[in-house]
XYZ file of C-alpha atoms in Angstrom:
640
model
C 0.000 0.000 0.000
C 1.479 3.580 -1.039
C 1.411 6.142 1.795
C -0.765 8.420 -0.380
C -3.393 5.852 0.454
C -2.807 5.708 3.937
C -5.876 6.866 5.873
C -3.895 8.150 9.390
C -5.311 7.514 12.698
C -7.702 10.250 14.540
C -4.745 11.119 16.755
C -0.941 10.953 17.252
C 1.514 11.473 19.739
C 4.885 13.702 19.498
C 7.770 10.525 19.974
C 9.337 11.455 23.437
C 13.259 11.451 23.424
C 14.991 8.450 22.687
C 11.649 6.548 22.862
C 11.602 3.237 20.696
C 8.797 2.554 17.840
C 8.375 -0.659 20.198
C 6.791 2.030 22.995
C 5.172 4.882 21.141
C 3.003 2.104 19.447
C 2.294 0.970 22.875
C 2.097 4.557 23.948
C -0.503 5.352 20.713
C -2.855 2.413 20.942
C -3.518 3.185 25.115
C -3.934 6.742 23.704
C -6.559 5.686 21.223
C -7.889 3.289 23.473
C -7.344 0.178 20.899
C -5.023 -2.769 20.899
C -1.667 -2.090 19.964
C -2.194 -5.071 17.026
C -4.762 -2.685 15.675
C -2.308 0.238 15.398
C 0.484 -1.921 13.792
C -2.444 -3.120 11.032
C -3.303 0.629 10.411
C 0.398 1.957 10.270
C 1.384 -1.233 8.313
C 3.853 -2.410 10.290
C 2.483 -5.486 9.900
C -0.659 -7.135 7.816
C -2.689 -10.197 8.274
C -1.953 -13.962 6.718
C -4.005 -16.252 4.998
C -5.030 -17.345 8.262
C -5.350 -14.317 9.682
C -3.159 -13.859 12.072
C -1.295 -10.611 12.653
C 2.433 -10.343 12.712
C 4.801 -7.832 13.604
C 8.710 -8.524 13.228
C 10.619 -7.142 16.504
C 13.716 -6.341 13.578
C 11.144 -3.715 12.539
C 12.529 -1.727 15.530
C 15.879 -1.930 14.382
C 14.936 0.061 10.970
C 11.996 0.506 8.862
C 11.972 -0.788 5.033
C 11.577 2.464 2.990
C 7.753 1.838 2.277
C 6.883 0.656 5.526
C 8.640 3.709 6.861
C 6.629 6.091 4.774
C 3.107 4.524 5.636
C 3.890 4.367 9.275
C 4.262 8.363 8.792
C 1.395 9.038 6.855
C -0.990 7.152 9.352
C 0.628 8.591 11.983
C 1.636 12.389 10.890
C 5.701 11.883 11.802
C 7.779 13.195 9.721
C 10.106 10.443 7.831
C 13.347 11.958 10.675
C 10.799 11.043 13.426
C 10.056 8.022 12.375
C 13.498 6.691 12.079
C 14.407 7.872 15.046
C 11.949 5.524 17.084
C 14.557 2.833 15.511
C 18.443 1.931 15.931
C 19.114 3.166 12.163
C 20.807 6.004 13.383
C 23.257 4.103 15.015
C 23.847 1.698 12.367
C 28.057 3.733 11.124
C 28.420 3.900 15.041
C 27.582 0.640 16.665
C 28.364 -2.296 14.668
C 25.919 -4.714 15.564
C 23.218 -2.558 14.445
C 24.256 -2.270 10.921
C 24.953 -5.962 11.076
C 21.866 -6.821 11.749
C 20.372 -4.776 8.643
C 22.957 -6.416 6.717
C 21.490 -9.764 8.073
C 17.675 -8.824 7.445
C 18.409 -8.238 3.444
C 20.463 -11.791 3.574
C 18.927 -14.826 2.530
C 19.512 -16.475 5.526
C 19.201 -13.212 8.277
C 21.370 -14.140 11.680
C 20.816 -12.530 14.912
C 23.544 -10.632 16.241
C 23.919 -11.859 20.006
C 25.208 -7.925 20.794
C 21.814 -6.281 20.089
C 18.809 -7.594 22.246
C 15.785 -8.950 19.556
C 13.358 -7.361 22.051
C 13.666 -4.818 24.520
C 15.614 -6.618 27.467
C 16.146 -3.640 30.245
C 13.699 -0.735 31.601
C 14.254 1.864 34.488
C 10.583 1.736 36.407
C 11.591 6.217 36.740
C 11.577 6.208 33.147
C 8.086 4.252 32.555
C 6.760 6.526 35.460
C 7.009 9.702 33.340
C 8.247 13.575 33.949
C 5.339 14.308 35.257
C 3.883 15.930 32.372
C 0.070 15.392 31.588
C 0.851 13.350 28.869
C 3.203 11.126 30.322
C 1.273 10.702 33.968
C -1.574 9.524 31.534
C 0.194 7.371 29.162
C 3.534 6.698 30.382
C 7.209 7.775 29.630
C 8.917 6.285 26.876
C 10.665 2.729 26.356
C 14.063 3.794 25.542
C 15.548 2.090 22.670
C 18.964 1.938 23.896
C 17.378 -0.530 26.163
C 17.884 -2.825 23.075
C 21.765 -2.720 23.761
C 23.424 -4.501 25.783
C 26.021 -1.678 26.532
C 23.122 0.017 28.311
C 23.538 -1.287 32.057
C 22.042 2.291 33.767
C 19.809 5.040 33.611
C 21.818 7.948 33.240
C 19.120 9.996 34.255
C 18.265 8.279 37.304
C 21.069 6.921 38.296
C 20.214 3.516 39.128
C 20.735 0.044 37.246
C 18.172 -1.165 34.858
C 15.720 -3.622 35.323
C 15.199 -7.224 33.354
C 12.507 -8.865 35.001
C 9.178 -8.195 36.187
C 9.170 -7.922 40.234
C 5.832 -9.423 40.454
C 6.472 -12.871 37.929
C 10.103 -12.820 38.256
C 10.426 -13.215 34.546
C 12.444 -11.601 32.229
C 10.370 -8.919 30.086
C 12.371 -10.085 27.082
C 10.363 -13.159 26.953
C 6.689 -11.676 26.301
C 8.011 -10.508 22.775
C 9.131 -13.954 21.652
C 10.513 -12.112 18.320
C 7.823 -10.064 17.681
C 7.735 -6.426 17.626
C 4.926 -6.050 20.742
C 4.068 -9.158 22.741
C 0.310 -9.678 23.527
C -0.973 -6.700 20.733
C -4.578 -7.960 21.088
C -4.892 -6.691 24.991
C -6.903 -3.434 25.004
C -6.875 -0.846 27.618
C -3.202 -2.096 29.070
C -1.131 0.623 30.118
C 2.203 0.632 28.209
C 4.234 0.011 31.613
C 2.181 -3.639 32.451
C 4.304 -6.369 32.274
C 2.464 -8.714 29.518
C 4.523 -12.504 30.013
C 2.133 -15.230 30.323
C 0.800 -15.809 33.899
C 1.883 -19.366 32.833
C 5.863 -20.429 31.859
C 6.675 -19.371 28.443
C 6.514 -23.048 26.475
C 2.940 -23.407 27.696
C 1.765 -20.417 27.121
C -0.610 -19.818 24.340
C -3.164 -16.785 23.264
C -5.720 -17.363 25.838
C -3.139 -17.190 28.952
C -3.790 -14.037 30.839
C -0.542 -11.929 31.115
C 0.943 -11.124 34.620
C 0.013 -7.205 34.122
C 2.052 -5.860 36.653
C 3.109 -1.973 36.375
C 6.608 -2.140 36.190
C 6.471 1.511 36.257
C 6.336 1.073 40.078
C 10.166 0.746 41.692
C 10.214 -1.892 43.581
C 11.121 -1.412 46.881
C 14.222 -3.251 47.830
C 16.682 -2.043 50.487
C 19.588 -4.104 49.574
C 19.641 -2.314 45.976
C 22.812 -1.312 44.647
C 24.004 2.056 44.796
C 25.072 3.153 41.380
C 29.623 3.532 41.986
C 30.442 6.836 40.105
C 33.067 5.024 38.109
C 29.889 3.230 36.111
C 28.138 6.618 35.548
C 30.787 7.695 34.238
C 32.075 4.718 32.240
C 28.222 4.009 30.818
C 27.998 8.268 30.116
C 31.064 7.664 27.906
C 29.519 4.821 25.786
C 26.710 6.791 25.129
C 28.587 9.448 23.599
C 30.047 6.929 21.227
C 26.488 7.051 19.688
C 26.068 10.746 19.314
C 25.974 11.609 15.795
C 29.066 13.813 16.486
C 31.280 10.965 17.814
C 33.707 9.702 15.569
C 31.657 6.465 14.019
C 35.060 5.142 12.733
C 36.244 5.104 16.246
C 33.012 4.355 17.965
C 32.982 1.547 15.544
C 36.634 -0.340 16.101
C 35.841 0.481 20.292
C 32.785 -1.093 20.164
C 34.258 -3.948 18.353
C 37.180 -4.112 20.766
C 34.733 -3.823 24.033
C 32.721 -7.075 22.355
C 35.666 -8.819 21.731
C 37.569 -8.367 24.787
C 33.948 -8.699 26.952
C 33.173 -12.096 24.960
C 36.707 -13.691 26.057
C 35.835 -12.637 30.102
C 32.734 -14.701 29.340
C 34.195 -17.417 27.633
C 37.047 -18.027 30.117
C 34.856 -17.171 33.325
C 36.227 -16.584 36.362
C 40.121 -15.855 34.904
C 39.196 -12.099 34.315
C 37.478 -12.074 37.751
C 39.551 -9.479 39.207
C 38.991 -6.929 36.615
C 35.222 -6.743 37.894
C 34.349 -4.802 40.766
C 33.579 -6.482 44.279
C 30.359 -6.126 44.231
C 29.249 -7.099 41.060
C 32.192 -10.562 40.969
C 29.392 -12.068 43.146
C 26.219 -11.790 40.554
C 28.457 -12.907 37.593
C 29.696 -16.151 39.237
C 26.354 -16.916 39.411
C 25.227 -15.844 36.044
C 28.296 -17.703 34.332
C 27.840 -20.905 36.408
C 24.015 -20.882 35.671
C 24.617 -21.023 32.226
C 27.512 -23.265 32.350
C 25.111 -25.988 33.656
C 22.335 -25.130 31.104
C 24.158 -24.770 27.920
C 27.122 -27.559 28.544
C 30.878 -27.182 27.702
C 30.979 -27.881 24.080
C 32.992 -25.062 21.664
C 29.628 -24.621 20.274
C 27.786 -23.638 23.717
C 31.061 -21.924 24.993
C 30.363 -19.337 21.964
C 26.720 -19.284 23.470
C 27.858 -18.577 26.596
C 29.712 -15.007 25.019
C 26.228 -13.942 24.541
C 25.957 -10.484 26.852
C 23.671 -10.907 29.914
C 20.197 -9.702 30.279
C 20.794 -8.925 34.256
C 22.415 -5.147 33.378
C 24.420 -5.621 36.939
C 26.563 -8.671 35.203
C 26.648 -6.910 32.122
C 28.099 -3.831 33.888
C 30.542 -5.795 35.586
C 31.577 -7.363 31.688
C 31.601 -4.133 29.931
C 33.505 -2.595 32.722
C 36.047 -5.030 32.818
C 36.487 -5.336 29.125
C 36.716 -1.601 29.055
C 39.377 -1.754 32.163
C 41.467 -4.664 30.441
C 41.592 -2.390 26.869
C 42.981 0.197 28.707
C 46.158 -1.970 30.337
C 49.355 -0.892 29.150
C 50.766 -4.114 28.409
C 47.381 -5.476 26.677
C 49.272 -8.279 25.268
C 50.167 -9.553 28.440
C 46.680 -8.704 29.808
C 45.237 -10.854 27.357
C 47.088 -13.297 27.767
C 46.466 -15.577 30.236
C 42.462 -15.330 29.154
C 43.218 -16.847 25.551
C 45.343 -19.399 27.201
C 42.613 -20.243 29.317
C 40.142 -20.294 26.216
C 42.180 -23.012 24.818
C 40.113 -26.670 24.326
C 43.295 -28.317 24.125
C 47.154 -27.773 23.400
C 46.652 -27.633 19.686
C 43.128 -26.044 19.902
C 43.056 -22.289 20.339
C 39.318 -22.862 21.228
C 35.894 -20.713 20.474
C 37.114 -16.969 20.245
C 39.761 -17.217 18.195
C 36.849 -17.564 15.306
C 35.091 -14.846 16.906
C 38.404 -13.079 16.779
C 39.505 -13.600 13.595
C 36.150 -12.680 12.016
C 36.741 -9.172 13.447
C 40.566 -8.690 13.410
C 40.055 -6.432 10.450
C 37.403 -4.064 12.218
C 38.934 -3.419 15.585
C 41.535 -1.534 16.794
C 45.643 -1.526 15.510
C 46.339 -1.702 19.128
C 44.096 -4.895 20.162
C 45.364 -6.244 17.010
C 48.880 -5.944 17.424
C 48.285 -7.396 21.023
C 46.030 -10.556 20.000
C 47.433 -11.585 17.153
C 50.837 -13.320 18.306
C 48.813 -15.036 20.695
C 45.946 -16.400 18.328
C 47.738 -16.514 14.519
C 47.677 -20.122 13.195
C 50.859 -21.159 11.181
C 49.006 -21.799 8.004
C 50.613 -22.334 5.052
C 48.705 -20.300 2.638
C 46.546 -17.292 3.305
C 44.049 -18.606 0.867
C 42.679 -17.345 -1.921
C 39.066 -14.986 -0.223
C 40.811 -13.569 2.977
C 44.455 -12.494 4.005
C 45.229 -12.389 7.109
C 46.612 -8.655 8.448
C 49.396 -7.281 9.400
C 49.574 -6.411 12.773
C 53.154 -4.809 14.081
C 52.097 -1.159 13.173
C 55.268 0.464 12.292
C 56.958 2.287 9.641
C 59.064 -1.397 8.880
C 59.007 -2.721 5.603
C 59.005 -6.610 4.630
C 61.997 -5.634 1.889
C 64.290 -4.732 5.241
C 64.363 -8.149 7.295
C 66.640 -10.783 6.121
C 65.395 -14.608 5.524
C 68.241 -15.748 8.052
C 68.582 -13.039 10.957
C 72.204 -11.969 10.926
C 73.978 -12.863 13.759
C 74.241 -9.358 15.925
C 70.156 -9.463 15.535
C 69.825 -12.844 17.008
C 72.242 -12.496 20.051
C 70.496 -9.524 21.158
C 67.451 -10.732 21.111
C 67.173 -14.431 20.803
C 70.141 -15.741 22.310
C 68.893 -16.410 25.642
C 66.001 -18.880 24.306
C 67.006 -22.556 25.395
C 64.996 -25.860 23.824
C 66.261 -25.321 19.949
C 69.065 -24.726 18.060
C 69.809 -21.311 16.939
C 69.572 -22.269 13.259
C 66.020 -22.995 13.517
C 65.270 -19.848 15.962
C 66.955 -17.140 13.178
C 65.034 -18.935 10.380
C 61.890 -19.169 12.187
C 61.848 -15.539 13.672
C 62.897 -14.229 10.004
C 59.668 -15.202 8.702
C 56.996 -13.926 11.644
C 59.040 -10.893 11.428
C 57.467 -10.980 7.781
C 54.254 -11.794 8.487
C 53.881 -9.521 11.151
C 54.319 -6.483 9.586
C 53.135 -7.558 5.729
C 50.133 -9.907 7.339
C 49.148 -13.106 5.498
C 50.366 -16.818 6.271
C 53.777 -17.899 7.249
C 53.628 -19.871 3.949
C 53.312 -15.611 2.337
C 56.133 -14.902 4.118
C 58.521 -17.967 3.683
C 57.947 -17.476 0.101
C 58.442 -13.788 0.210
C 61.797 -14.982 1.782
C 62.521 -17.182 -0.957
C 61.863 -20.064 0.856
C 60.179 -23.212 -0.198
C 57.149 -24.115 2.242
C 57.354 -27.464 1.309
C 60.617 -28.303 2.616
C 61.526 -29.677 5.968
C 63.111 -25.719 7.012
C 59.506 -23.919 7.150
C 57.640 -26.896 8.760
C 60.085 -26.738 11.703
C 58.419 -23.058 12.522
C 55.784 -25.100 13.751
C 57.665 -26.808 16.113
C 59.026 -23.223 17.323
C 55.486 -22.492 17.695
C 54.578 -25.501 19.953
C 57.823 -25.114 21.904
C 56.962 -21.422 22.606
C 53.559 -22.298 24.062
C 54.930 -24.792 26.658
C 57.708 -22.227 27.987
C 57.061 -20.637 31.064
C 56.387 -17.515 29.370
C 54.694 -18.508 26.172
C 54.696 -14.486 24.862
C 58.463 -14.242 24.988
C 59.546 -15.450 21.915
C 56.720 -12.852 20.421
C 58.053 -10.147 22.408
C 61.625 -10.726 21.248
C 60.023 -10.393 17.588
C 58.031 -7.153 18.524
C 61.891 -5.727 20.503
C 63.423 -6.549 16.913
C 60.820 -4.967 15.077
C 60.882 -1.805 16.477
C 65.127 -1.930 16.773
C 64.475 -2.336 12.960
C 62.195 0.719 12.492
C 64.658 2.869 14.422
C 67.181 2.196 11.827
C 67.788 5.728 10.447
C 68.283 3.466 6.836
C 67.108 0.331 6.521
C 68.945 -2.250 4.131
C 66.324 -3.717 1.735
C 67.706 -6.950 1.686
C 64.709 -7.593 -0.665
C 66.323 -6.052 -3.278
C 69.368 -7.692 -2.812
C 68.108 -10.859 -3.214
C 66.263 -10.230 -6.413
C 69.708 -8.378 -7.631
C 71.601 -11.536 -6.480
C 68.963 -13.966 -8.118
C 70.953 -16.416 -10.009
C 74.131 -15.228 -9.956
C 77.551 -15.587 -9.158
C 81.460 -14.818 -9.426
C 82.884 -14.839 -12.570
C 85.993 -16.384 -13.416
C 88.040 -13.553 -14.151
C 86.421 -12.143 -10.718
C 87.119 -15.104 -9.513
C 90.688 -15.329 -10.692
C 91.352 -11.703 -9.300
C 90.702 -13.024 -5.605
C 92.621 -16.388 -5.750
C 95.578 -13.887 -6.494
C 95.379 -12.177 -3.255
C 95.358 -15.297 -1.458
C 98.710 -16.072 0.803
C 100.832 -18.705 -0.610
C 100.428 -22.163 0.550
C 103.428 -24.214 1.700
C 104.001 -27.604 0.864
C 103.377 -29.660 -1.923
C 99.369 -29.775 -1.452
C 97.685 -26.647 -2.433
C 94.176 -25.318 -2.413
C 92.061 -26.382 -5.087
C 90.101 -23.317 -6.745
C 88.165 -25.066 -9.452
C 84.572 -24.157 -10.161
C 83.380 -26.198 -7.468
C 85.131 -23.501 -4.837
C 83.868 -20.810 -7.098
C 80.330 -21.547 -6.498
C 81.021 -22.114 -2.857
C 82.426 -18.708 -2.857
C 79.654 -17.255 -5.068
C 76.939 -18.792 -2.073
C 79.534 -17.853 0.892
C 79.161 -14.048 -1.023
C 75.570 -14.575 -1.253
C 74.789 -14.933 2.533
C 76.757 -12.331 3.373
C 74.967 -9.562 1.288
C 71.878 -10.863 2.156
C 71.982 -12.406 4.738
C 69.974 -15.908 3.638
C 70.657 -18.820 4.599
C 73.183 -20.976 2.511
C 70.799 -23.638 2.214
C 68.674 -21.523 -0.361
C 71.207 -19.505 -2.655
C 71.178 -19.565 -6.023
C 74.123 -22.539 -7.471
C 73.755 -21.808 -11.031
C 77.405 -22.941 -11.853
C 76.484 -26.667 -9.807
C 73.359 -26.518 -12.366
C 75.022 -25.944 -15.531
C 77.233 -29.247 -14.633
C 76.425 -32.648 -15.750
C 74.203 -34.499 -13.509
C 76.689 -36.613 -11.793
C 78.493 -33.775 -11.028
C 75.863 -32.287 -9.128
C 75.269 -34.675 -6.912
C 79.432 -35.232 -6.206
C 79.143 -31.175 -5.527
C 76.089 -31.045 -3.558
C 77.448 -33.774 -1.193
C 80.604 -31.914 -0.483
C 78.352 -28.355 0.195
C 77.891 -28.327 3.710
C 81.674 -29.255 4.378
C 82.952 -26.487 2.755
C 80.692 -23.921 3.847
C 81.605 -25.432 7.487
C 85.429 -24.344 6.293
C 84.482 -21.289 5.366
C 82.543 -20.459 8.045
C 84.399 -22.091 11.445
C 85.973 -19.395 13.781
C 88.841 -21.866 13.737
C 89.332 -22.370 10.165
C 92.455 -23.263 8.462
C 95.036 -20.321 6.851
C 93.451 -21.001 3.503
C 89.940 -20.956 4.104
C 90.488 -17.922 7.195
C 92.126 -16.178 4.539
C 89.396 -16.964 1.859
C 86.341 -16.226 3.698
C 88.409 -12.718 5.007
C 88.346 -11.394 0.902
C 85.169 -12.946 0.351
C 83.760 -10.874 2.831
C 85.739 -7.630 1.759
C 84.284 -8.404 -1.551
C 80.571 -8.981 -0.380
C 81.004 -5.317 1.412
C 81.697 -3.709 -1.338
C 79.444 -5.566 -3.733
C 76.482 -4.963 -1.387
C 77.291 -1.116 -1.601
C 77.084 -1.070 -5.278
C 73.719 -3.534 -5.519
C 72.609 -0.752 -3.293
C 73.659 2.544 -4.282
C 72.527 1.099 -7.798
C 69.123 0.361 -7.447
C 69.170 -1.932 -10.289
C 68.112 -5.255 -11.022
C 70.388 -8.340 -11.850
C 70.799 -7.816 -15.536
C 72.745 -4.557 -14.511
C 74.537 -6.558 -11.439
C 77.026 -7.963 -14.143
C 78.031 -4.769 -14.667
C 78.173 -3.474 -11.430
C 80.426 -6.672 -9.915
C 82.849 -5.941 -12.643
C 83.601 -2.079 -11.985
C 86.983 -0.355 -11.727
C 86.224 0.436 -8.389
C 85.491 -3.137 -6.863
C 88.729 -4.119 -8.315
C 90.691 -1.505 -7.266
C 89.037 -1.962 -3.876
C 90.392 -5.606 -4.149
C 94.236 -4.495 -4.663
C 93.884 -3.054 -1.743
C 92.997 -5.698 0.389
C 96.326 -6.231 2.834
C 97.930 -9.831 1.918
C 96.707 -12.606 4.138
């Protein structure tokens, strides 16, 4: 039906602040003296079936489709701002949930979002009670639709908690909607503030059950109440401002997502957060938690239930104030620590929020990010082709300046101090999280990145690293050493981009008049057995070169004098690799190879300067290994 044809009712009511279309249809229809079901027909907020039964969706207080919202301010004279503000629309860039939920209602399959109540869950009996005015001591005050969210623990006005249940039935309010917009719309002549759950429990109830009626308008009087700490005033004052249309909704948005996310691991890991709740509120959530331990189980599946916020607003106080006290720790990584550890099904199971986590990483904050991720990232092996993971060390560092096999000063600063494995697989494995945590992706992205091959037996042993690091006594060291390198790194007034280096050293090696050039300023060797320089030591050299500029690991440089040999060849060669480079390499080395590895490395210097100052790729690193300069540099090398 177009709005044009929209006959409106005989009288309206001005919406009262912040009141909810949920109320100010209960609000009209005790005004016009008619059900409210009548008043949702005539505003067509909902229609009759085939059977003839009325229904009213309670997502239609979230937002109004376009049409709907037009008829419901025809028949009611609101203008179209009015009417959407009587929903959670306006919220929808500031509080996530809310514009999740319209995302859900145009799906195909719509899910609930556990972080907006379906139905109004929380009332203050002050605010049902009216101002005072005439209007309001005859029809009531309004039903506040930030009672729909769950960050809503306390009337600001009032200062006192909200209520959840009805004093006189002890049932939650919640439960007379059932998913409907209004719960019990045929009753006529009920005042908007009666309590309308079935006399009877909930899964017997049916149409002709009589509801409880109760005014919850009237405070009940209860002397051990709560007094309202000033801490939560202020703490639920500041959430609210998050929703003002002048907030920031990019920063309302990643805080609410952090609050959630944070709130939803204290639930999941119930009691280890316990001391970041206050006293008197510890008391009311070990009950809540426990209670719903026992009715929902321990499976991952009801363990994600159980991260479902409260409907008591003193436990849910207690959650969003300790959520919103761990965010603010210093250290957050170490706050969080213990909580995901706790989450944990099993050793090799990071358990329920790590999907909850990882679904969000990308909306919530660089700085819960950056905390959370060392302690949740899986070693996958590929990022996949929908979704990559990340990056989460945010700092002005660069993939193209860390090295696939962390040079030596690097490690013993950091590292050395780690017992359990051998430093070989330590510098490897830290040279690829390095990667991934400041480019984001998989290790698998980042061993490749490195030029290393996934596949082999090197990057499956950072798996090991990452099972050894959990059973330490402090499972976040071996992070933290990663994050103290990273940020050494950054401070580096210039950065080497070792990426470059590799792609200017990609398949290459000394030539033999290069190669010729250093044999000559080798010291002479006595005796009648000298050093053999054939090509086999050349492309030993050429790797030993290799590693030094850039700093890889020899395991992976390029041999493409060993591949140009005949096959048997290659395989004499490649047996004999790891005993030279051991020669080369050995503190204690013989005169020839000491002397060797000492011009090698005077070479690599100077090589690594010009790969650097020129910018240029490998078919230009010919040219620049053969200059004037790096020869003349050579002559000057004192004898050995």
């Amino acid at each position: 039906m177009r709005a044009v044809d929209i006959e409106p009712l005989p009288r309206s009511l001005v919406p009262l602040p912040e009141e909810s279309i949920t109320g100010y249809v209960l609000r009209l229809a005790h005004r016009l003296g008619i059900s409210s079901g009548r008043v949702i027909r005539r505003t067509t907020l909902a229609e009759s079936n085939v059977h003839g039964v009325l229904s009213a969706a309670a997502s239609l207080s979230t937002a109004l489709p376009p049409q709907t919202a037009a008829s419901f301010a025809a028949a009611t004279r609101l203008t179209a701002s009015e009417t959407a503000s009587l929903t959670l629309a306006p919220w929808r860039n500031h509080y996530p949930p809310v514009a999740n939920a319209l995302r859900s209602e145009a799906a195909t399959r719509p899910l609930r979002d556990s972080w907006l109540f379906h139905a109004t869950a929380r009332y203050c009996p002050r605010c049902l009670a009216g101002d005072g005015s005439p209007i309001q001591n005859q029809h009531g005050g309004p039903w506040r639709k930030i009672w729909r969210l769950p960050i809503a623990f306390l009337c600001t006005e009032h200062h006192m908690f909200l209520q959840h249940t009805c004093p006189n039935c002890h049932t939650a309010i919640i439960d007379s909607a059932r998913g409907r917009l209004i719960g019990r719309f045929g009753l006529v002549g009920y005042h908007p503030a009666q309590c309308r759950v079935p006399q009877r429990p909930s899964e017997r109830a049916n149409r002709s059950d009589s509801p409880c009626g109760w005014r919850l308008d009237q405070e009940p009087c209860n002397p051990k109440q709560m007094r309202v700490p000033a801490e939560l005033l202020t703490l639920q004052q500041r959430l609210l401002s998050r929703l003002h249309p002048d907030a920031s909704a990019a920063e309302a948005r990643r805080y609410f997502t952090d609050l959630r996310l944070v709130a939803t691991l204290i639930s999941t890991t119930w009691p280890t957060a316990r001391s970041y709740i206050r006293p008197e509120l510890a008391e009311a959530s070990d009950q809540h938690f426990e209670m719903r331990r026992q009715r929902l189980g321990s499976s991952t599946r009801m363990l994600s239930i159980i991260g479902a916020p409260p409907e008591d607003a003193q436990v849910g106080a207690g959650l969003v104030e300790g959520a919103d006290r761990l965010l603010a720790m210093e250290d957050l990584q170490d706050a969080l620590s213990p909580l995901i550890e706790a989450g944990r099904v099993r050793a090799d199971h990071p358990g329920p929020w790590v999907s909850v986590f990882e679904k969000a990483d990308e909306a919530c904050s660089a700085r819960l990010r950056k905390a959370a991720e060392p302690l949740v990232r899986t070693f996958r092996r590929s990022a996949g082709p929908d979704r990559r993971k990340a990056p989460y060390f945010a700092g002005g560092i660069s993939p193209e300046h860390i090295p696939a096999y962390l040079q030596h000063d690097w490690f013993q600063s950091c590292f050395s101090a780690f017992t359990g494995l051998t430093p070989k697989i330590l510098r490897r494995t830290a040279a690829v999280r390095l990667v991934q945590m400041v480019a984001g992706g998989s290790l698998g992205d980042a061993a490749i990145f490195l030029g290393v091959n996934p596949s082999r037996l090197q990057y499956t042993r950072a798996t090991d690293v990452h099972r050894w690091a959990r059973t330490q006594q402090d499972p976040l060291a071996f992070e933290r050493a990663l994050r103290t390198l990273a940020e050494q790194i950054e401070s580096l007034p210039a950065p080497i981009d070792y990426q470059h280096r590799r792609q200017a050293l990609s398949g290459w090696s000394l030539d033999p008049n290069t190669w010729e050039e250093l044999n000559s300023r080798l010291p002479p060797t006595r005796g009648p057995k000298q050093p053999v320089l054939d090509d086999r030591k050349r492309q030993a050299a050429s790797v030993y070169v290799w590693a030094h500029i850039t700093q890889g690991e020899h395991l992976f440089a390029p041999r493409p004098i060993e591949e140009s040999q005949p096959e048997a060849v290659q395989r004499a060669w490649a047996a004999r690799r790891n005993t030279t480079w051991f020669q080369l390499t050995r503190p204690d080395g013989s005169p020839h190879y000491a002397a060797l590895a000492r011009i090698l490395s005077e070479y690599a210097e100077s090589l690594a300067s010009s790969v650097d100052a020129a910018g240029c790729g490998a078919d230009s690193l010919a040219t620049a290994s053969r200059r004037p300069l790096l020869k003349g540099s050579l002559s000057d090398l004192p004898s050995a």
